[in-house]
mmCIF file of C-alpha atoms and ligand atoms in Angstrom:
data_model
loop_
_atom_site.group_PDB
_atom_site.id
_atom_site.type_symbol
_atom_site.label_atom_id
_atom_site.label_comp_id
_atom_site.label_asym_id
_atom_site.label_seq_id
_atom_site.Cartn_x
_atom_site.Cartn_y
_atom_site.Cartn_z
ATOM 1 C CA UNK C 1 49.760 18.638 49.794
ATOM 2 C CA UNK C 2 51.435 15.391 51.003
ATOM 3 C CA UNK C 3 54.347 16.196 48.700
ATOM 4 C CA UNK C 4 54.808 19.724 50.001
ATOM 5 C CA UNK C 5 54.888 18.289 53.690
ATOM 6 C CA UNK C 6 57.445 15.579 52.590
ATOM 7 C CA UNK C 7 59.616 18.335 50.926
ATOM 8 C CA UNK C 8 59.539 20.400 54.187
ATOM 9 C CA UNK C 9 60.392 17.421 56.349
ATOM 10 C CA UNK C 10 63.419 16.604 54.115
ATOM 11 C CA UNK C 11 64.359 20.223 54.021
ATOM 12 C CA UNK C 12 64.189 20.394 57.791
ATOM 13 C CA UNK C 13 65.993 17.281 58.269
ATOM 14 C CA UNK C 14 68.910 18.524 56.044
ATOM 15 C CA UNK C 15 69.036 21.928 57.732
ATOM 16 C CA UNK C 16 69.232 20.299 61.118
ATOM 17 C CA UNK C 17 72.145 18.055 59.888
ATOM 18 C CA UNK C 18 74.003 20.961 58.494
ATOM 19 C CA UNK C 19 73.472 22.924 61.669
ATOM 20 C CA UNK C 20 74.717 20.133 63.854
ATOM 21 C CA UNK C 21 77.645 19.547 61.684
ATOM 22 C CA UNK C 22 78.456 23.294 61.806
ATOM 23 C CA UNK C 23 78.157 23.321 65.579
ATOM 24 C CA UNK C 24 80.280 20.176 65.993
ATOM 25 C CA UNK C 25 83.027 21.884 63.673
ATOM 26 C CA UNK C 26 83.014 25.019 65.981
ATOM 27 C CA UNK C 27 83.115 23.081 69.195
ATOM 28 C CA UNK C 28 85.247 20.101 68.539
ATOM 29 C CA UNK C 29 87.775 20.760 65.443
ATOM 30 C CA UNK C 30 91.077 22.357 66.528
ATOM 31 C CA UNK C 31 91.315 26.251 66.369
ATOM 32 C CA UNK C 32 93.387 27.719 63.549
ATOM 33 C CA UNK C 33 97.071 28.541 63.858
ATOM 34 C CA UNK C 34 98.690 31.647 62.266
ATOM 35 C CA UNK C 35 102.089 32.739 60.990
ATOM 36 C CA UNK C 36 104.550 33.407 63.703
ATOM 37 C CA UNK C 37 107.621 35.586 63.113
ATOM 38 C CA UNK C 38 110.342 36.988 65.147
ATOM 39 C CA UNK C 39 110.943 40.751 64.830
ATOM 40 C CA UNK C 40 114.391 42.330 64.901
ATOM 41 C CA UNK C 41 114.155 44.918 67.602
ATOM 42 C CA UNK C 42 116.866 46.827 69.644
ATOM 43 C CA UNK C 43 116.715 45.922 73.387
ATOM 44 C CA UNK C 44 118.111 48.748 75.407
ATOM 45 C CA UNK C 45 120.145 48.169 78.509
ATOM 46 C CA UNK C 46 120.566 51.565 80.020
ATOM 47 C CA UNK C 47 118.877 52.264 83.406
ATOM 48 C CA UNK C 48 116.527 55.002 81.994
ATOM 49 C CA UNK C 49 115.040 52.630 79.389
ATOM 50 C CA UNK C 50 114.596 49.978 82.173
ATOM 51 C CA UNK C 51 112.713 52.234 84.226
ATOM 52 C CA UNK C 52 110.531 53.397 81.453
ATOM 53 C CA UNK C 53 109.938 49.646 80.496
ATOM 54 C CA UNK C 54 108.853 49.133 84.082
ATOM 55 C CA UNK C 55 106.368 51.791 84.129
ATOM 56 C CA UNK C 56 104.954 50.602 80.856
ATOM 57 C CA UNK C 57 104.885 47.032 81.883
ATOM 58 C CA UNK C 58 103.303 47.660 85.149
ATOM 59 C CA UNK C 59 100.699 50.031 83.879
ATOM 60 C CA UNK C 60 99.780 48.470 80.730
ATOM 61 C CA UNK C 61 100.535 44.699 81.090
ATOM 62 C CA UNK C 62 100.044 44.658 84.790
ATOM 63 C CA UNK C 63 96.428 45.552 84.397
ATOM 64 C CA UNK C 64 95.744 42.071 83.221
ATOM 65 C CA UNK C 65 98.841 39.912 84.039
ATOM 66 C CA UNK C 66 99.388 40.901 87.768
ATOM 67 C CA UNK C 67 98.885 37.829 89.842
ATOM 68 C CA UNK C 68 98.162 37.134 93.503
ATOM 69 C CA UNK C 69 101.938 36.635 94.289
ATOM 70 C CA UNK C 70 102.413 40.360 93.387
ATOM 71 C CA UNK C 71 104.367 39.302 90.068
ATOM 72 C CA UNK C 72 103.352 39.250 86.557
ATOM 73 C CA UNK C 73 102.115 35.591 87.037
ATOM 74 C CA UNK C 74 98.776 35.877 85.384
ATOM 75 C CA UNK C 75 95.089 35.820 86.848
ATOM 76 C CA UNK C 76 91.589 35.243 85.744
ATOM 77 C CA UNK C 77 90.799 37.726 82.899
ATOM 78 C CA UNK C 78 87.176 36.428 82.111
ATOM 79 C CA UNK C 79 84.950 34.074 83.866
ATOM 80 C CA UNK C 80 83.301 30.982 82.615
ATOM 81 C CA UNK C 81 79.811 32.838 82.504
ATOM 82 C CA UNK C 82 81.219 35.701 80.408
ATOM 83 C CA UNK C 83 80.444 36.009 76.667
ATOM 84 C CA UNK C 84 83.946 34.632 75.555
ATOM 85 C CA UNK C 85 84.353 31.906 78.354
ATOM 86 C CA UNK C 86 87.001 31.245 80.883
ATOM 87 C CA UNK C 87 90.239 33.003 79.924
ATOM 88 C CA UNK C 88 93.284 33.477 82.162
ATOM 89 C CA UNK C 89 96.193 35.896 81.333
ATOM 90 C CA UNK C 90 99.368 34.094 81.426
ATOM 91 C CA UNK C 91 102.599 33.851 83.572
ATOM 92 C CA UNK C 92 104.988 36.478 81.875
ATOM 93 C CA UNK C 93 107.693 36.235 84.508
ATOM 94 C CA UNK C 94 111.169 34.984 83.778
ATOM 95 C CA UNK C 95 110.257 31.343 84.506
ATOM 96 C CA UNK C 96 111.963 29.195 81.868
ATOM 97 C CA UNK C 97 108.844 27.047 81.118
ATOM 98 C CA UNK C 98 105.945 28.510 82.902
ATOM 99 C CA UNK C 99 106.871 32.021 82.037
ATOM 100 C CA UNK C 100 108.254 33.833 78.914
ATOM 101 C CA UNK C 101 111.647 32.057 79.230
ATOM 102 C CA UNK C 102 110.431 29.989 76.017
ATOM 103 C CA UNK C 103 109.940 33.180 74.174
ATOM 104 C CA UNK C 104 112.806 34.962 72.163
ATOM 105 C CA UNK C 105 112.801 38.841 72.260
ATOM 106 C CA UNK C 106 111.622 38.738 68.673
ATOM 107 C CA UNK C 107 108.724 36.360 69.276
ATOM 108 C CA UNK C 108 107.462 38.535 72.178
ATOM 109 C CA UNK C 109 107.605 41.547 69.866
ATOM 110 C CA UNK C 110 105.646 39.595 67.270
ATOM 111 C CA UNK C 111 102.947 38.706 69.801
ATOM 112 C CA UNK C 112 102.484 42.227 71.008
ATOM 113 C CA UNK C 113 102.083 43.590 67.394
ATOM 114 C CA UNK C 114 99.969 40.733 65.924
ATOM 115 C CA UNK C 115 98.292 38.800 68.787
ATOM 116 C CA UNK C 116 99.817 35.582 67.732
ATOM 117 C CA UNK C 117 101.576 33.369 70.456
ATOM 118 C CA UNK C 118 104.657 31.441 69.560
ATOM 119 C CA UNK C 119 102.613 28.326 69.186
ATOM 120 C CA UNK C 120 100.615 30.038 66.498
ATOM 121 C CA UNK C 121 97.434 30.360 68.412
ATOM 122 C CA UNK C 122 95.603 33.720 68.691
ATOM 123 C CA UNK C 123 96.137 35.408 72.164
ATOM 124 C CA UNK C 124 93.065 37.606 71.610
ATOM 125 C CA UNK C 125 92.470 41.092 70.358
ATOM 126 C CA UNK C 126 93.087 42.474 73.894
ATOM 127 C CA UNK C 127 96.700 41.326 73.817
ATOM 128 C CA UNK C 128 98.102 43.290 70.964
ATOM 129 C CA UNK C 129 99.353 46.906 70.833
ATOM 130 C CA UNK C 130 99.888 47.530 67.093
ATOM 131 C CA UNK C 131 100.947 51.188 67.924
ATOM 132 C CA UNK C 132 103.388 50.745 70.552
ATOM 133 C CA UNK C 133 106.687 51.928 69.029
ATOM 134 C CA UNK C 134 109.837 49.810 68.652
ATOM 135 C CA UNK C 135 111.554 51.946 71.207
ATOM 136 C CA UNK C 136 108.890 51.435 73.743
ATOM 137 C CA UNK C 137 108.493 47.902 72.975
ATOM 138 C CA UNK C 138 112.218 47.308 73.436
ATOM 139 C CA UNK C 139 111.993 48.991 76.860
ATOM 140 C CA UNK C 140 109.092 46.719 77.924
ATOM 141 C CA UNK C 141 110.906 43.556 76.767
ATOM 142 C CA UNK C 142 114.173 44.727 78.563
ATOM 143 C CA UNK C 143 112.228 45.100 81.760
ATOM 144 C CA UNK C 144 110.629 41.675 81.425
ATOM 145 C CA UNK C 145 114.094 40.201 81.144
ATOM 146 C CA UNK C 146 115.440 42.147 84.114
ATOM 147 C CA UNK C 147 116.064 41.288 87.856
ATOM 148 C CA UNK C 148 113.003 43.216 89.097
ATOM 149 C CA UNK C 149 111.027 41.135 91.774
ATOM 150 C CA UNK C 150 107.720 41.782 89.615
ATOM 151 C CA UNK C 151 109.138 39.537 86.935
ATOM 152 C CA UNK C 152 111.129 37.048 89.138
ATOM 153 C CA UNK C 153 110.382 33.432 88.014
ATOM 154 C CA UNK C 154 106.984 32.460 89.453
ATOM 155 C CA UNK C 155 105.675 28.841 89.567
ATOM 156 C CA UNK C 156 102.072 29.991 88.552
ATOM 157 C CA UNK C 157 100.631 27.993 85.711
ATOM 158 C CA UNK C 158 97.139 29.457 84.799
ATOM 159 C CA UNK C 159 94.772 27.236 82.946
ATOM 160 C CA UNK C 160 94.659 27.337 79.168
ATOM 161 C CA UNK C 161 91.592 29.238 77.643
ATOM 162 C CA UNK C 162 88.199 27.417 77.830
ATOM 163 C CA UNK C 163 86.524 29.441 75.029
ATOM 164 C CA UNK C 164 82.793 29.691 74.876
ATOM 165 C CA UNK C 165 81.006 28.510 71.716
ATOM 166 C CA UNK C 166 80.547 32.163 70.707
ATOM 167 C CA UNK C 167 84.395 32.849 70.944
ATOM 168 C CA UNK C 168 85.263 29.702 69.164
ATOM 169 C CA UNK C 169 82.887 30.610 66.234
ATOM 170 C CA UNK C 170 84.286 34.060 66.104
ATOM 171 C CA UNK C 171 87.839 32.628 65.801
ATOM 172 C CA UNK C 172 86.844 30.055 63.142
ATOM 173 C CA UNK C 173 84.801 32.281 61.089
ATOM 174 C CA UNK C 174 87.714 34.748 61.070
ATOM 175 C CA UNK C 175 86.030 37.629 62.973
ATOM 176 C CA UNK C 176 88.823 37.302 65.506
ATOM 177 C CA UNK C 177 92.057 37.305 63.727
ATOM 178 C CA UNK C 178 95.676 38.495 64.028
ATOM 179 C CA UNK C 179 96.059 42.282 63.570
ATOM 180 C CA UNK C 180 97.415 43.222 60.085
ATOM 181 C CA UNK C 181 101.031 44.010 60.970
ATOM 182 C CA UNK C 182 103.559 44.039 58.134
ATOM 183 C CA UNK C 183 106.664 43.666 60.102
ATOM 184 C CA UNK C 184 107.807 47.299 59.428
ATOM 185 C CA UNK C 185 109.428 49.336 62.233
ATOM 186 C CA UNK C 186 107.109 51.537 64.255
ATOM 187 C CA UNK C 187 108.667 54.900 64.983
ATOM 188 C CA UNK C 188 107.282 57.265 67.752
ATOM 189 C CA UNK C 189 106.841 61.058 67.144
ATOM 190 C CA UNK C 190 109.440 63.314 68.904
ATOM 191 C CA UNK C 191 108.265 64.870 72.276
ATOM 192 C CA UNK C 192 108.827 68.270 70.486
ATOM 193 C CA UNK C 193 105.957 67.647 68.116
ATOM 194 C CA UNK C 194 103.430 67.938 71.102
ATOM 195 C CA UNK C 195 100.169 66.983 69.403
ATOM 196 C CA UNK C 196 101.690 64.009 67.581
ATOM 197 C CA UNK C 197 103.287 62.887 70.614
ATOM 198 C CA UNK C 198 100.121 63.260 72.755
ATOM 199 C CA UNK C 199 98.221 61.393 70.161
ATOM 200 C CA UNK C 200 100.867 58.596 70.300
ATOM 201 C CA UNK C 201 100.572 58.368 74.147
ATOM 202 C CA UNK C 202 96.756 58.102 74.003
ATOM 203 C CA UNK C 203 96.530 55.700 71.062
ATOM 204 C CA UNK C 204 99.824 53.720 71.376
ATOM 205 C CA UNK C 205 101.963 53.814 74.395
ATOM 206 C CA UNK C 206 99.331 53.995 77.166
ATOM 207 C CA UNK C 207 96.336 52.953 75.170
ATOM 208 C CA UNK C 208 93.862 55.278 76.967
ATOM 209 C CA UNK C 209 91.514 54.934 73.917
ATOM 210 C CA UNK C 210 90.946 51.091 74.694
ATOM 211 C CA UNK C 211 89.235 51.747 77.981
ATOM 212 C CA UNK C 212 87.863 55.215 77.170
ATOM 213 C CA UNK C 213 86.061 54.639 73.813
ATOM 214 C CA UNK C 214 82.607 53.111 73.696
ATOM 215 C CA UNK C 215 83.289 49.421 74.123
ATOM 216 C CA UNK C 216 86.156 46.888 73.821
ATOM 217 C CA UNK C 217 84.091 45.124 71.198
ATOM 218 C CA UNK C 218 83.760 48.114 68.833
ATOM 219 C CA UNK C 219 87.220 49.491 69.346
ATOM 220 C CA UNK C 220 89.162 49.792 66.075
ATOM 221 C CA UNK C 221 92.737 48.441 66.853
ATOM 222 C CA UNK C 222 94.049 49.524 63.540
ATOM 223 C CA UNK C 223 92.838 52.945 63.468
ATOM 224 C CA UNK C 224 92.090 53.837 67.032
ATOM 225 C CA UNK C 225 90.541 57.271 66.242
ATOM 226 C CA UNK C 226 87.872 55.560 64.188
ATOM 227 C CA UNK C 227 86.618 53.726 67.285
ATOM 228 C CA UNK C 228 82.948 54.146 68.200
ATOM 229 C CA UNK C 229 82.547 56.816 70.660
ATOM 230 C CA UNK C 230 86.305 57.746 70.550
ATOM 231 C CA UNK C 231 87.336 58.772 74.032
ATOM 232 C CA UNK C 232 83.767 59.532 74.999
ATOM 233 C CA UNK C 233 83.775 56.824 77.653
ATOM 234 C CA UNK C 234 81.019 54.541 78.962
ATOM 235 C CA UNK C 235 82.853 51.392 78.443
ATOM 236 C CA UNK C 236 82.306 49.008 81.230
ATOM 237 C CA UNK C 237 85.775 48.052 82.464
ATOM 238 C CA UNK C 238 85.853 45.116 84.963
ATOM 239 C CA UNK C 239 87.539 45.719 88.307
ATOM 240 C CA UNK C 240 89.386 42.997 90.220
ATOM 241 C CA UNK C 241 86.066 41.672 91.389
ATOM 242 C CA UNK C 242 84.573 41.627 87.996
ATOM 243 C CA UNK C 243 82.319 44.664 88.759
ATOM 244 C CA UNK C 244 81.957 46.878 85.901
ATOM 245 C CA UNK C 245 83.144 50.536 86.200
ATOM 246 C CA UNK C 246 82.130 52.741 83.367
ATOM 247 C CA UNK C 247 85.180 54.701 81.829
ATOM 248 C CA UNK C 248 84.887 58.492 81.783
ATOM 249 C CA UNK C 249 84.320 60.884 78.934
ATOM 250 C CA UNK C 250 87.696 62.442 78.234
ATOM 251 C CA UNK C 251 86.761 64.640 75.366
ATOM 252 C CA UNK C 252 86.750 68.374 75.898
ATOM 253 C CA UNK C 253 82.964 68.420 76.509
ATOM 254 C CA UNK C 254 82.072 71.007 79.004
ATOM 255 C CA UNK C 255 79.113 69.190 80.318
ATOM 256 C CA UNK C 256 80.446 65.618 80.637
ATOM 257 C CA UNK C 257 84.056 65.654 79.677
ATOM 258 C CA UNK C 258 87.032 67.445 80.879
ATOM 259 C CA UNK C 259 86.293 70.736 79.073
ATOM 260 C CA UNK C 260 86.030 72.759 82.191
ATOM 261 C CA UNK C 261 89.198 71.285 83.782
ATOM 262 C CA UNK C 262 92.713 72.914 83.969
ATOM 263 C CA UNK C 263 95.878 71.101 82.896
ATOM 264 C CA UNK C 264 97.147 71.104 86.455
ATOM 265 C CA UNK C 265 93.885 69.330 87.641
ATOM 266 C CA UNK C 266 94.073 66.672 84.763
ATOM 267 C CA UNK C 267 97.743 65.945 85.717
ATOM 268 C CA UNK C 268 96.674 65.494 89.392
ATOM 269 C CA UNK C 269 93.964 63.141 88.390
ATOM 270 C CA UNK C 270 96.183 61.192 86.105
ATOM 271 C CA UNK C 271 98.993 60.735 88.577
ATOM 272 C CA UNK C 272 96.917 60.139 91.742
ATOM 273 C CA UNK C 273 93.329 59.405 90.766
ATOM 274 C CA UNK C 274 91.772 62.475 92.601
ATOM 275 C CA UNK C 275 89.243 64.344 90.585
ATOM 276 C CA UNK C 276 89.040 68.180 90.745
ATOM 277 C CA UNK C 277 85.697 67.655 92.789
ATOM 278 C CA UNK C 278 87.774 65.593 95.213
ATOM 279 C CA UNK C 279 86.225 62.248 94.230
ATOM 280 C CA UNK C 280 88.829 59.379 94.320
ATOM 281 C CA UNK C 281 88.485 57.357 91.052
ATOM 282 C CA UNK C 282 88.126 53.667 90.990
ATOM 283 C CA UNK C 283 91.476 51.773 90.969
ATOM 284 C CA UNK C 284 90.433 50.444 87.608
ATOM 285 C CA UNK C 285 91.702 53.658 86.282
ATOM 286 C CA UNK C 286 95.547 53.345 86.374
ATOM 287 C CA UNK C 287 97.512 55.799 88.502
ATOM 288 C CA UNK C 288 100.177 57.219 86.167
ATOM 289 C CA UNK C 289 102.244 58.273 89.011
ATOM 290 C CA UNK C 290 105.576 58.337 87.001
ATOM 291 C CA UNK C 291 104.244 60.284 84.009
ATOM 292 C CA UNK C 292 106.366 63.181 83.277
ATOM 293 C CA UNK C 293 104.987 66.835 82.947
ATOM 294 C CA UNK C 294 105.956 66.676 79.287
ATOM 295 C CA UNK C 295 103.845 63.546 78.746
ATOM 296 C CA UNK C 296 100.902 65.050 80.729
ATOM 297 C CA UNK C 297 101.006 68.276 78.722
ATOM 298 C CA UNK C 298 101.197 66.535 75.429
ATOM 299 C CA UNK C 299 98.176 64.329 76.316
ATOM 300 C CA UNK C 300 96.354 67.321 77.429
ATOM 301 C CA UNK C 301 96.970 69.229 74.221
ATOM 302 C CA UNK C 302 96.065 66.362 72.050
ATOM 303 C CA UNK C 303 92.736 65.830 73.977
ATOM 304 C CA UNK C 304 91.816 69.491 73.283
ATOM 305 C CA UNK C 305 91.847 68.687 69.617
ATOM 306 C CA UNK C 306 89.314 65.685 69.867
ATOM 307 C CA UNK C 307 85.714 66.530 69.003
ATOM 308 C CA UNK C 308 83.875 67.220 72.195
ATOM 309 C CA UNK C 309 81.108 64.577 72.685
ATOM 310 C CA UNK C 310 78.375 65.264 74.992
ATOM 311 C CA UNK C 311 77.864 61.591 76.368
ATOM 312 C CA UNK C 312 77.364 61.253 79.951
ATOM 313 C CA UNK C 313 79.631 58.399 81.069
ATOM 314 C CA UNK C 314 81.574 57.800 84.300
ATOM 315 C CA UNK C 315 79.342 60.257 86.233
ATOM 316 C CA UNK C 316 77.059 57.106 86.570
ATOM 317 C CA UNK C 317 79.849 55.678 88.970
ATOM 318 C CA UNK C 318 79.170 58.549 91.459
HETATM 319 C C1 HEC I 401 93.566 43.418 78.406
HETATM 320 C C2 HEC I 401 94.375 42.447 79.081
HETATM 321 C C3 HEC I 401 95.742 42.163 78.732
HETATM 322 C C4 HEC I 401 96.791 43.131 78.653
HETATM 323 C C5 HEC I 401 96.800 44.570 78.738
HETATM 324 C C6 HEC I 401 98.085 42.358 78.290
HETATM 325 N N1 HEC I 401 97.885 41.032 78.292
HETATM 326 FE FE1 HEC I 401 99.141 39.537 77.801
HETATM 327 N N2 HEC I 401 97.557 38.183 77.791
HETATM 328 C C7 HEC I 401 96.283 38.486 78.228
HETATM 329 C C8 HEC I 401 95.657 37.214 78.205
HETATM 330 C C9 HEC I 401 94.101 36.983 78.534
HETATM 331 C C10 HEC I 401 96.471 36.233 77.653
HETATM 332 C C11 HEC I 401 96.243 34.783 77.528
HETATM 333 C C12 HEC I 401 95.715 34.473 76.175
HETATM 334 C C13 HEC I 401 95.713 32.932 75.863
HETATM 335 O O1 HEC I 401 95.793 32.122 76.745
HETATM 336 O O2 HEC I 401 95.489 32.612 74.643
HETATM 337 C C14 HEC I 401 97.825 36.896 77.356
HETATM 338 C C15 HEC I 401 98.934 36.320 77.006
HETATM 339 C C16 HEC I 401 100.099 36.814 76.907
HETATM 340 C C17 HEC I 401 101.363 36.145 76.602
HETATM 341 C C18 HEC I 401 101.495 34.790 75.984
HETATM 342 C C19 HEC I 401 102.112 33.808 76.963
HETATM 343 C C20 HEC I 401 102.036 32.510 76.417
HETATM 344 O O3 HEC I 401 102.023 31.485 77.325
HETATM 345 O O4 HEC I 401 102.117 32.052 75.255
HETATM 346 C C21 HEC I 401 102.369 37.045 76.596
HETATM 347 C C22 HEC I 401 103.925 36.920 76.365
HETATM 348 C C23 HEC I 401 101.725 38.303 77.098
HETATM 349 N N3 HEC I 401 100.511 38.095 77.289
HETATM 350 C C24 HEC I 401 102.642 39.459 77.453
HETATM 351 C C25 HEC I 401 102.005 40.611 77.661
HETATM 352 C C26 HEC I 401 102.694 41.961 77.693
HETATM 353 C C27 HEC I 401 104.170 42.036 77.443
HETATM 354 C C28 HEC I 401 101.776 43.019 77.816
HETATM 355 C C29 HEC I 401 101.994 44.380 77.981
HETATM 356 C C30 HEC I 401 102.658 44.921 76.928
HETATM 357 C C31 HEC I 401 100.463 42.333 78.028
HETATM 358 N N4 HEC I 401 100.593 41.036 77.799
HETATM 359 C C32 HEC I 401 99.237 43.038 78.081
HETATM 360 C C33 HEC I 401 95.794 39.676 78.642
HETATM 361 C C34 HEC I 401 96.435 40.866 78.508
HETATM 362 C C1 HEC I 402 92.307 49.955 82.212
HETATM 363 C C2 HEC I 402 91.245 51.003 81.745
HETATM 364 C C3 HEC I 402 91.757 52.440 81.521
HETATM 365 C C4 HEC I 402 92.992 52.970 81.035
HETATM 366 C C5 HEC I 402 94.017 52.244 80.336
HETATM 367 C C6 HEC I 402 92.834 54.413 81.153
HETATM 368 N N1 HEC I 402 91.682 54.840 81.979
HETATM 369 FE FE1 HEC I 402 91.160 56.603 82.512
HETATM 370 N N2 HEC I 402 89.519 55.877 83.460
HETATM 371 C C7 HEC I 402 89.071 54.496 83.462
HETATM 372 C C8 HEC I 402 87.876 54.301 84.295
HETATM 373 C C9 HEC I 402 87.067 53.154 84.382
HETATM 374 C C10 HEC I 402 87.649 55.606 84.714
HETATM 375 C C11 HEC I 402 86.408 56.012 85.574
HETATM 376 C C12 HEC I 402 86.733 55.590 87.015
HETATM 377 C C13 HEC I 402 85.640 56.219 87.996
HETATM 378 O O1 HEC I 402 84.779 56.854 87.618
HETATM 379 O O2 HEC I 402 85.878 56.032 89.184
HETATM 380 C C14 HEC I 402 88.616 56.541 84.228
HETATM 381 C C15 HEC I 402 88.738 57.840 84.596
HETATM 382 C C16 HEC I 402 89.553 58.897 83.932
HETATM 383 C C17 HEC I 402 89.532 60.271 84.188
HETATM 384 C C18 HEC I 402 88.617 60.959 85.096
HETATM 385 C C19 HEC I 402 87.627 61.671 84.308
HETATM 386 C C20 HEC I 402 86.320 62.022 84.994
HETATM 387 O O3 HEC I 402 85.624 62.902 84.544
HETATM 388 O O4 HEC I 402 86.158 61.611 86.180
HETATM 389 C C21 HEC I 402 90.489 60.767 83.392
HETATM 390 C C22 HEC I 402 90.846 62.167 83.197
HETATM 391 C C23 HEC I 402 91.117 59.715 82.714
HETATM 392 N N3 HEC I 402 90.601 58.504 83.062
HETATM 393 C C24 HEC I 402 92.245 59.766 81.678
HETATM 394 C C25 HEC I 402 92.902 58.698 81.155
HETATM 395 C C26 HEC I 402 94.138 58.859 80.251
HETATM 396 C C27 HEC I 402 94.679 60.210 79.960
HETATM 397 C C28 HEC I 402 94.555 57.645 80.056
HETATM 398 C C29 HEC I 402 95.804 57.150 79.397
HETATM 399 C C30 HEC I 402 97.015 57.836 79.739
HETATM 400 C C31 HEC I 402 93.706 56.637 80.826
HETATM 401 N N4 HEC I 402 92.619 57.309 81.372
HETATM 402 C C32 HEC I 402 93.891 55.368 80.751
HETATM 403 C C33 HEC I 402 89.855 53.533 82.837
HETATM 404 C C34 HEC I 402 90.995 53.498 82.194
#
C-alpha cells in the first residue's frame, strides 16, 4: 500500500514538473520565426489601378488598420481580456520606420499571402489573403505607396502584441502557422466568366466569406468553400466598441438568407447598407459604395449557386 502511495507521489511530482516546464516554455521562450521571401509582382501606376487599390485597401485593410487619425495607422484589434490577448494592428502608412517604409513591395506581398512579417514573425491568420490575385495585390500596394492622405506618414506606433498563454501555445505547437503559399502567381478569372469571377470576389478579393461563415476560428483559409457554415452567417464580428454583431446568412435560403431578394435590392444593400425592409445595417458590414454593376451581378450570380442553408443568423441583431 505504502509502495503504491509512494509511486503516485513520484508520478504526481514528475507530472507537475513536466507541466510547469511546458508552461514556462510556452510563456517565456521566444516565439518561432518563419521563412520570409520577396515576391516578384507588377505594381501598376495607372490611375484606374490606383483607384481600385484604394477601394480594396480601405474596404479590406481599413476594417482593421484605420486609426484615430483617419489614416491606416493601426488600432486595437483584440483586447487584453480576449482569448488571444492584446493585439494591435500596425501602422501601414508610408512612414519610413513606423509604417511600411521598411518593407519592399515583394515583402508586403509575401506577408499578405503567407501571414509572415518581414521580421519572420507570424502576423496572424487574420492578416493573410491567400486568394487575392497578383493584379489586385499590385493595385493595393500601389495605393499604399501613393500620395493619398489615408496613407500619408503617421507617427502612430501601436504596441507590439501581448499574446495570451493560449495564443502563444497555439503558435508554439504549430496550430497557428503561415499559410501554405508556394510562391506561384495567383491569377483572377476574367469578368466574362461570371460565376468564377463572383466566387473570386466572395472568397478572394473582398473576403465576404471570412465574416459571413460560422466563425473566424473555423474558417478554412486555404479552401474557403470548406469553411464551416459557409456563407450562412452567425459569426460574431466586433464593432468599433468591441460589441459583437452577428453576420448575416447570405445563402439563397428563402427563410433566413437572401433567397427572396432581387438583384437590385442586393446591390442597394451592398452599396449603402440599406436592407429591402429598410433596416440600416450595422457599420460592421462594409459599404461597398464603389462596387461596379458587373461585380454586384457576378457576386449575386455566384451566391445563387451556394447551397441554401436555413440558419437564422443576423436577424438576431434586429
Ligand atoms: C482582420 C484584421 C486585419 C485585416 C483585414 C488586415 N490586417 Fe494587417 N494586421 C492586422 C494585425 C492585428 C496586425 C499586427 C500583427 C502583429 O503585430 O503581429 C497586422 C499587421 C500588418 C502588417 C505588418 C506591419 C509590421 O509592422 O510588420 C502589414 C504590412 C499589414 N498588416 C498590412 C495589411 C494590408 C495591406 C491589409 C489589406 C490587404 C491588411 N493588413 C488587412 C490586422 C489586419
Ligand atoms: C467585416 C465583416 C464583413 C465583411 C467583410 C462582409 N460583411 Fe456582409 N455583413 C456583415 C455583418 C456583421 C452583417 C450584419 C449586419 C447587421 O445585421 O446589421 C452583414 C450583412 C450583410 C448583408 C445583409 C443580409 C441581411 O439579411 O441582412 C448582405 C447582403 C451582406 N452582408 C453581403 C456581403 C457581401 C456580398 C460581402 C462581400 C462583398 C460582405 N457582406 C462582406 C459583415 C461583413
